Amino acid sequence: MREEDLSRIPDDELLLLFKAGDRNAYEQIYNRYWAIMYVYARKIMADADDAQDIVQEVFTYLWHKGAELSIKTSLAVYLYTAVRYRIFDLLDHRKVRTDYKAYLQQFIDEGEYITDNQLRERELVAVIEREVALLPAKMREMFEMSRNEGLSHKEIAEKLGVSDLTVKKQVSNAVKILKEKLKLFSIFITINF
């Protein structure tokens, strides 16, 4: 059919011709609706290139699907709906990308810091446990009763049958030894990090 003749026929007949393989029918649909769909997309999209890309995608899809298309509404409604859904898809994709960027930035800002702190904390706990294990047996026992069990010097003295002063002196010595060892650890941490 000649192009002049196609410009006069209604959309439903034009669509049937296109589905039957008439390239001129597709060109007529394109010429009839591209500008209208662009204006519609442009009203929603801030970026002119995005609006143009969306409309072009819809017409490309229409071209590729051809005979497979099953349009249950009018051609105009189908095209408006297709453009609207492509806009929603693009906006959703951008939101996911923006959310991902925000999450990634948060991880960079906080995650690495938290991870470093957790690693240092674990290393510090391991050093403390190792150094406590190296304390003399009685000193270690009194220190652990004081720090881990939360017993007072008097309670420890009663349990072990020693004086309060002995417990106080042993716990104090244990703390001094651990402080000295931990100074070395903190210097090592500072140098390596």
PDB file of C-alpha atoms in Angstrom:
ATOM      1  CA  MET A   1       0.000   0.000   0.000  1.00  0.00           C
ATOM      2  CA  ARG A   2       1.243   3.510  -0.746  1.00  0.00           C
ATOM      3  CA  GLU A   3       2.319   5.738   2.116  1.00  0.00           C
ATOM      4  CA  GLU A   4      -0.318   8.391   1.296  1.00  0.00           C
ATOM      5  CA  ASP A   5      -3.018   5.744   1.558  1.00  0.00           C
ATOM      6  CA  LEU A   6      -1.675   4.540   4.927  1.00  0.00           C
ATOM      7  CA  SER A   7      -1.962   7.989   6.458  1.00  0.00           C
ATOM      8  CA  ARG A   8      -5.754   7.825   6.052  1.00  0.00           C
ATOM      9  CA  ILE A   9      -6.458   4.435   7.581  1.00  0.00           C
ATOM     10  CA  PRO A  10      -7.323   3.993  11.289  1.00  0.00           C
ATOM     11  CA  ASP A  11      -4.842   2.618  13.831  1.00  0.00           C
ATOM     12  CA  ASP A  12      -6.418  -0.834  14.163  1.00  0.00           C
ATOM     13  CA  GLU A  13      -6.136  -1.488  10.419  1.00  0.00           C
ATOM     14  CA  LEU A  14      -2.625  -0.041  10.350  1.00  0.00           C
ATOM     15  CA  LEU A  15      -1.645  -2.379  13.183  1.00  0.00           C
ATOM     16  CA  LEU A  16      -3.049  -5.386  11.294  1.00  0.00           C
ATOM     17  CA  LEU A  17      -1.001  -4.446   8.244  1.00  0.00           C
ATOM     18  CA  PHE A  18       2.127  -4.058  10.366  1.00  0.00           C
ATOM     19  CA  LYS A  19       1.578  -7.439  12.030  1.00  0.00           C
ATOM     20  CA  ALA A  20       1.218  -8.925   8.558  1.00  0.00           C
ATOM     21  CA  GLY A  21       4.726  -7.653   7.746  1.00  0.00           C
ATOM     22  CA  ASP A  22       4.052  -4.329   6.025  1.00  0.00           C
ATOM     23  CA  ARG A  23       7.106  -2.134   6.736  1.00  0.00           C
ATOM     24  CA  ASN A  24       5.298   0.958   5.491  1.00  0.00           C
ATOM     25  CA  ALA A  25       2.620   0.392   8.108  1.00  0.00           C
ATOM     26  CA  TYR A  26       5.295   0.437  10.821  1.00  0.00           C
ATOM     27  CA  GLU A  27       6.732   3.660   9.399  1.00  0.00           C
ATOM     28  CA  GLN A  28       3.270   5.201   9.485  1.00  0.00           C
ATOM     29  CA  ILE A  29       2.789   4.158  13.141  1.00  0.00           C
ATOM     30  CA  TYR A  30       6.203   5.569  13.949  1.00  0.00           C
ATOM     31  CA  ASN A  31       5.508   8.859  12.177  1.00  0.00           C
ATOM     32  CA  ARG A  32       2.047   9.110  13.690  1.00  0.00           C
ATOM     33  CA  TYR A  33       3.046   8.468  17.311  1.00  0.00           C
ATOM     34  CA  TRP A  34       6.759   9.104  17.885  1.00  0.00           C
ATOM     35  CA  ALA A  35       6.453  12.850  18.552  1.00  0.00           C
ATOM     36  CA  ILE A  36       3.340  12.406  20.701  1.00  0.00           C
ATOM     37  CA  MET A  37       5.059   9.730  22.815  1.00  0.00           C
ATOM     38  CA  TYR A  38       8.151  11.902  23.131  1.00  0.00           C
ATOM     39  CA  VAL A  39       6.117  14.861  24.418  1.00  0.00           C
ATOM     40  CA  TYR A  40       4.386  12.511  26.879  1.00  0.00           C
ATOM     41  CA  ALA A  41       7.709  11.072  28.101  1.00  0.00           C
ATOM     42  CA  ARG A  42       9.257  14.530  28.282  1.00  0.00           C
ATOM     43  CA  LYS A  43       6.502  15.727  30.620  1.00  0.00           C
ATOM     44  CA  ILE A  44       7.514  13.024  33.087  1.00  0.00           C
ATOM     45  CA  MET A  45      11.270  12.852  32.527  1.00  0.00           C
ATOM     46  CA  ALA A  46      13.526  15.781  33.344  1.00  0.00           C
ATOM     47  CA  ASP A  47      16.151  14.726  30.827  1.00  0.00           C
ATOM     48  CA  ALA A  48      15.338  15.058  27.104  1.00  0.00           C
ATOM     49  CA  ASP A  49      17.791  12.298  26.145  1.00  0.00           C
ATOM     50  CA  ASP A  50      16.171   9.893  28.598  1.00  0.00           C
ATOM     51  CA  ALA A  51      12.735  10.667  27.181  1.00  0.00           C
ATOM     52  CA  GLN A  52      13.996  10.132  23.626  1.00  0.00           C
ATOM     53  CA  ASP A  53      15.698   6.845  24.582  1.00  0.00           C
ATOM     54  CA  ILE A  54      12.551   5.539  26.249  1.00  0.00           C
ATOM     55  CA  VAL A  55      10.353   6.295  23.238  1.00  0.00           C
ATOM     56  CA  GLN A  56      12.923   4.778  20.915  1.00  0.00           C
ATOM     57  CA  GLU A  57      13.035   1.609  23.044  1.00  0.00           C
ATOM     58  CA  VAL A  58       9.267   1.265  22.825  1.00  0.00           C
ATOM     59  CA  PHE A  59       9.291   1.599  19.044  1.00  0.00           C
ATOM     60  CA  THR A  60      12.244  -0.777  18.753  1.00  0.00           C
ATOM     61  CA  TYR A  61      10.348  -3.323  20.833  1.00  0.00           C
ATOM     62  CA  LEU A  62       7.288  -2.812  18.639  1.00  0.00           C
ATOM     63  CA  TRP A  63       9.389  -3.419  15.516  1.00  0.00           C
ATOM     64  CA  HIS A  64      11.021  -6.576  16.859  1.00  0.00           C
ATOM     65  CA  LYS A  65       7.820  -8.133  18.168  1.00  0.00           C
ATOM     66  CA  GLY A  66       5.802  -7.388  15.025  1.00  0.00           C
ATOM     67  CA  ALA A  67       3.505 -10.350  14.372  1.00  0.00           C
ATOM     68  CA  GLU A  68       3.884 -11.635  17.939  1.00  0.00           C
ATOM     69  CA  LEU A  69       2.218  -8.558  19.414  1.00  0.00           C
ATOM     70  CA  SER A  70      -1.081  -9.071  21.128  1.00  0.00           C
ATOM     71  CA  ILE A  71      -2.563  -5.631  21.730  1.00  0.00           C
ATOM     72  CA  LYS A  72      -5.943  -5.813  23.404  1.00  0.00           C
ATOM     73  CA  THR A  73      -6.444  -2.048  23.628  1.00  0.00           C
ATOM     74  CA  SER A  74      -6.050   0.663  21.047  1.00  0.00           C
ATOM     75  CA  LEU A  75      -2.606   1.289  19.588  1.00  0.00           C
ATOM     76  CA  ALA A  76      -2.429   4.691  21.281  1.00  0.00           C
ATOM     77  CA  VAL A  77      -3.259   3.248  24.724  1.00  0.00           C
ATOM     78  CA  TYR A  78      -0.711   0.482  24.189  1.00  0.00           C
ATOM     79  CA  LEU A  79       2.026   2.982  23.294  1.00  0.00           C
ATOM     80  CA  TYR A  80       1.219   5.341  26.185  1.00  0.00           C
ATOM     81  CA  THR A  81       1.255   2.410  28.604  1.00  0.00           C
ATOM     82  CA  ALA A  82       4.510   1.035  27.182  1.00  0.00           C
ATOM     83  CA  VAL A  83       6.213   4.425  27.501  1.00  0.00           C
ATOM     84  CA  ARG A  84       4.917   4.860  31.052  1.00  0.00           C
ATOM     85  CA  TYR A  85       6.204   1.416  32.095  1.00  0.00           C
ATOM     86  CA  ARG A  86       9.615   2.069  30.528  1.00  0.00           C
ATOM     87  CA  ILE A  87       9.791   5.317  32.500  1.00  0.00           C
ATOM     88  CA  PHE A  88       8.909   3.457  35.706  1.00  0.00           C
ATOM     89  CA  ASP A  89      11.543   0.817  34.940  1.00  0.00           C
ATOM     90  CA  LEU A  90      14.197   3.468  34.378  1.00  0.00           C
ATOM     91  CA  LEU A  91      13.276   5.328  37.561  1.00  0.00           C
ATOM     92  CA  ASP A  92      13.253   2.073  39.562  1.00  0.00           C
ATOM     93  CA  HIS A  93      16.637   1.136  38.130  1.00  0.00           C
ATOM     94  CA  ARG A  94      18.038   4.528  39.045  1.00  0.00           C
ATOM     95  CA  LYS A  95      16.604   4.262  42.561  1.00  0.00           C
ATOM     96  CA  VAL A  96      18.216   0.846  43.029  1.00  0.00           C
ATOM     97  CA  ARG A  97      21.508   2.225  41.725  1.00  0.00           C
ATOM     98  CA  THR A  98      21.223   5.292  43.979  1.00  0.00           C
ATOM     99  CA  ASP A  99      20.366   3.102  46.983  1.00  0.00           C
ATOM    100  CA  TYR A 100      23.297   0.830  46.159  1.00  0.00           C
ATOM    101  CA  LYS A 101      25.650   3.798  45.873  1.00  0.00           C
ATOM    102  CA  ALA A 102      24.418   5.113  49.229  1.00  0.00           C
ATOM    103  CA  TYR A 103      24.876   1.678  50.821  1.00  0.00           C
ATOM    104  CA  LEU A 104      28.336   1.327  49.315  1.00  0.00           C
ATOM    105  CA  GLN A 105      29.308   4.801  50.517  1.00  0.00           C
ATOM    106  CA  GLN A 106      27.992   3.974  53.986  1.00  0.00           C
ATOM    107  CA  PHE A 107      30.030   0.777  53.982  1.00  0.00           C
ATOM    108  CA  ILE A 108      33.114   2.696  52.907  1.00  0.00           C
ATOM    109  CA  ASP A 109      32.490   5.367  55.531  1.00  0.00           C
ATOM    110  CA  GLU A 110      31.518   3.062  58.392  1.00  0.00           C
ATOM    111  CA  GLY A 111      32.026  -0.550  57.421  1.00  0.00           C
ATOM    112  CA  GLU A 112      35.774  -0.469  57.075  1.00  0.00           C
ATOM    113  CA  TYR A 113      36.081   1.500  60.286  1.00  0.00           C
ATOM    114  CA  ILE A 114      33.852  -0.948  62.142  1.00  0.00           C
ATOM    115  CA  THR A 115      35.728  -3.895  60.672  1.00  0.00           C
ATOM    116  CA  ASP A 116      39.098  -2.450  61.732  1.00  0.00           C
ATOM    117  CA  ASN A 117      37.800  -1.800  65.225  1.00  0.00           C
ATOM    118  CA  GLN A 118      36.365  -5.298  65.502  1.00  0.00           C
ATOM    119  CA  LEU A 119      39.648  -6.807  64.328  1.00  0.00           C
ATOM    120  CA  ARG A 120      41.640  -4.736  66.808  1.00  0.00           C
ATOM    121  CA  GLU A 121      39.217  -5.608  69.586  1.00  0.00           C
ATOM    122  CA  ARG A 122      39.562  -9.337  68.888  1.00  0.00           C
ATOM    123  CA  GLU A 123      43.334  -9.028  68.791  1.00  0.00           C
ATOM    124  CA  LEU A 124      43.332  -7.099  72.072  1.00  0.00           C
ATOM    125  CA  VAL A 125      41.126  -9.707  73.774  1.00  0.00           C
ATOM    126  CA  ALA A 126      43.443 -12.473  72.533  1.00  0.00           C
ATOM    127  CA  VAL A 127      46.523 -10.618  73.844  1.00  0.00           C
ATOM    128  CA  ILE A 128      44.888 -10.009  77.226  1.00  0.00           C
ATOM    129  CA  GLU A 129      43.848 -13.656  77.537  1.00  0.00           C
ATOM    130  CA  ARG A 130      47.341 -14.811  76.561  1.00  0.00           C
ATOM    131  CA  GLU A 131      49.017 -12.452  79.049  1.00  0.00           C
ATOM    132  CA  VAL A 132      46.619 -13.387  81.828  1.00  0.00           C
ATOM    133  CA  ALA A 133      47.429 -17.063  81.185  1.00  0.00           C
ATOM    134  CA  LEU A 134      51.144 -16.228  81.621  1.00  0.00           C
ATOM    135  CA  LEU A 135      50.642 -14.706  85.096  1.00  0.00           C
ATOM    136  CA  PRO A 136      51.809 -16.772  88.090  1.00  0.00           C
ATOM    137  CA  ALA A 137      49.088 -19.253  89.091  1.00  0.00           C
ATOM    138  CA  LYS A 138      47.944 -17.633  92.379  1.00  0.00           C
ATOM    139  CA  MET A 139      48.085 -14.118  90.893  1.00  0.00           C
ATOM    140  CA  ARG A 140      46.089 -15.261  87.853  1.00  0.00           C
ATOM    141  CA  GLU A 141      43.484 -16.945  90.042  1.00  0.00           C
ATOM    142  CA  MET A 142      42.978 -13.822  92.176  1.00  0.00           C
ATOM    143  CA  PHE A 143      42.920 -11.543  89.134  1.00  0.00           C
ATOM    144  CA  GLU A 144      40.323 -13.690  87.327  1.00  0.00           C
ATOM    145  CA  MET A 145      38.152 -13.904  90.455  1.00  0.00           C
ATOM    146  CA  SER A 146      38.297 -10.124  90.712  1.00  0.00           C
ATOM    147  CA  ARG A 147      37.730  -9.256  87.030  1.00  0.00           C
ATOM    148  CA  ASN A 148      35.769 -12.188  85.612  1.00  0.00           C
ATOM    149  CA  GLU A 149      33.660 -13.165  88.617  1.00  0.00           C
ATOM    150  CA  GLY A 150      33.355  -9.637  90.019  1.00  0.00           C
ATOM    151  CA  LEU A 151      34.309 -10.677  93.556  1.00  0.00           C
ATOM    152  CA  SER A 152      35.627  -8.130  96.036  1.00  0.00           C
ATOM    153  CA  HIS A 153      39.076  -8.461  97.573  1.00  0.00           C
ATOM    154  CA  LYS A 154      37.476  -9.527 100.847  1.00  0.00           C
ATOM    155  CA  GLU A 155      35.395 -12.278  99.140  1.00  0.00           C
ATOM    156  CA  ILE A 156      38.468 -13.586  97.322  1.00  0.00           C
ATOM    157  CA  ALA A 157      40.488 -13.556 100.560  1.00  0.00           C
ATOM    158  CA  GLU A 158      37.789 -15.577 102.320  1.00  0.00           C
ATOM    159  CA  LYS A 159      37.541 -18.126  99.490  1.00  0.00           C
ATOM    160  CA  LEU A 160      41.301 -18.622  99.238  1.00  0.00           C
ATOM    161  CA  GLY A 161      42.101 -18.301 102.945  1.00  0.00           C
ATOM    162  CA  VAL A 162      44.491 -15.354 102.536  1.00  0.00           C
ATOM    163  CA  SER A 163      44.453 -11.781 103.783  1.00  0.00           C
ATOM    164  CA  ASP A 164      42.670  -8.916 101.988  1.00  0.00           C
ATOM    165  CA  LEU A 165      46.037  -7.178 101.669  1.00  0.00           C
ATOM    166  CA  THR A 166      47.535 -10.159  99.826  1.00  0.00           C
ATOM    167  CA  VAL A 167      44.636 -10.201  97.361  1.00  0.00           C
ATOM    168  CA  LYS A 168      44.874  -6.442  96.839  1.00  0.00           C
ATOM    169  CA  LYS A 169      48.627  -6.653  96.216  1.00  0.00           C
ATOM    170  CA  GLN A 170      48.353  -9.617  93.814  1.00  0.00           C
ATOM    171  CA  VAL A 171      45.521  -8.037  91.772  1.00  0.00           C
ATOM    172  CA  SER A 172      47.391  -4.734  91.666  1.00  0.00           C
ATOM    173  CA  ASN A 173      50.573  -6.484  90.466  1.00  0.00           C
ATOM    174  CA  ALA A 174      48.581  -8.356  87.799  1.00  0.00           C
ATOM    175  CA  VAL A 175      47.116  -5.082  86.521  1.00  0.00           C
ATOM    176  CA  LYS A 176      50.585  -3.488  86.366  1.00  0.00           C
ATOM    177  CA  ILE A 177      52.004  -6.430  84.437  1.00  0.00           C
ATOM    178  CA  LEU A 178      49.083  -6.412  81.985  1.00  0.00           C
ATOM    179  CA  LYS A 179      49.313  -2.642  81.483  1.00  0.00           C
ATOM    180  CA  GLU A 180      52.975  -2.956  80.629  1.00  0.00           C
ATOM    181  CA  LYS A 181      52.298  -5.754  78.138  1.00  0.00           C
ATOM    182  CA  LEU A 182      49.380  -3.842  76.609  1.00  0.00           C
ATOM    183  CA  LYS A 183      51.533  -0.744  76.103  1.00  0.00           C
ATOM    184  CA  LEU A 184      53.711  -2.808  73.801  1.00  0.00           C
ATOM    185  CA  PHE A 185      50.616  -4.093  72.003  1.00  0.00           C
ATOM    186  CA  SER A 186      49.216  -0.567  71.499  1.00  0.00           C
ATOM    187  CA  ILE A 187      52.558   0.619  70.112  1.00  0.00           C
ATOM    188  CA  PHE A 188      52.582  -2.355  67.732  1.00  0.00           C
ATOM    189  CA  ILE A 189      48.968  -1.630  66.632  1.00  0.00           C
ATOM    190  CA  THR A 190      49.773   2.036  66.028  1.00  0.00           C
ATOM    191  CA  ILE A 191      52.806   1.197  63.908  1.00  0.00           C
ATOM    192  CA  ASN A 192      51.003  -1.439  61.815  1.00  0.00           C
ATOM    193  CA  PHE A 193      47.788   0.473  61.226  1.00  0.00           C
TER     194      PHE A 193
END
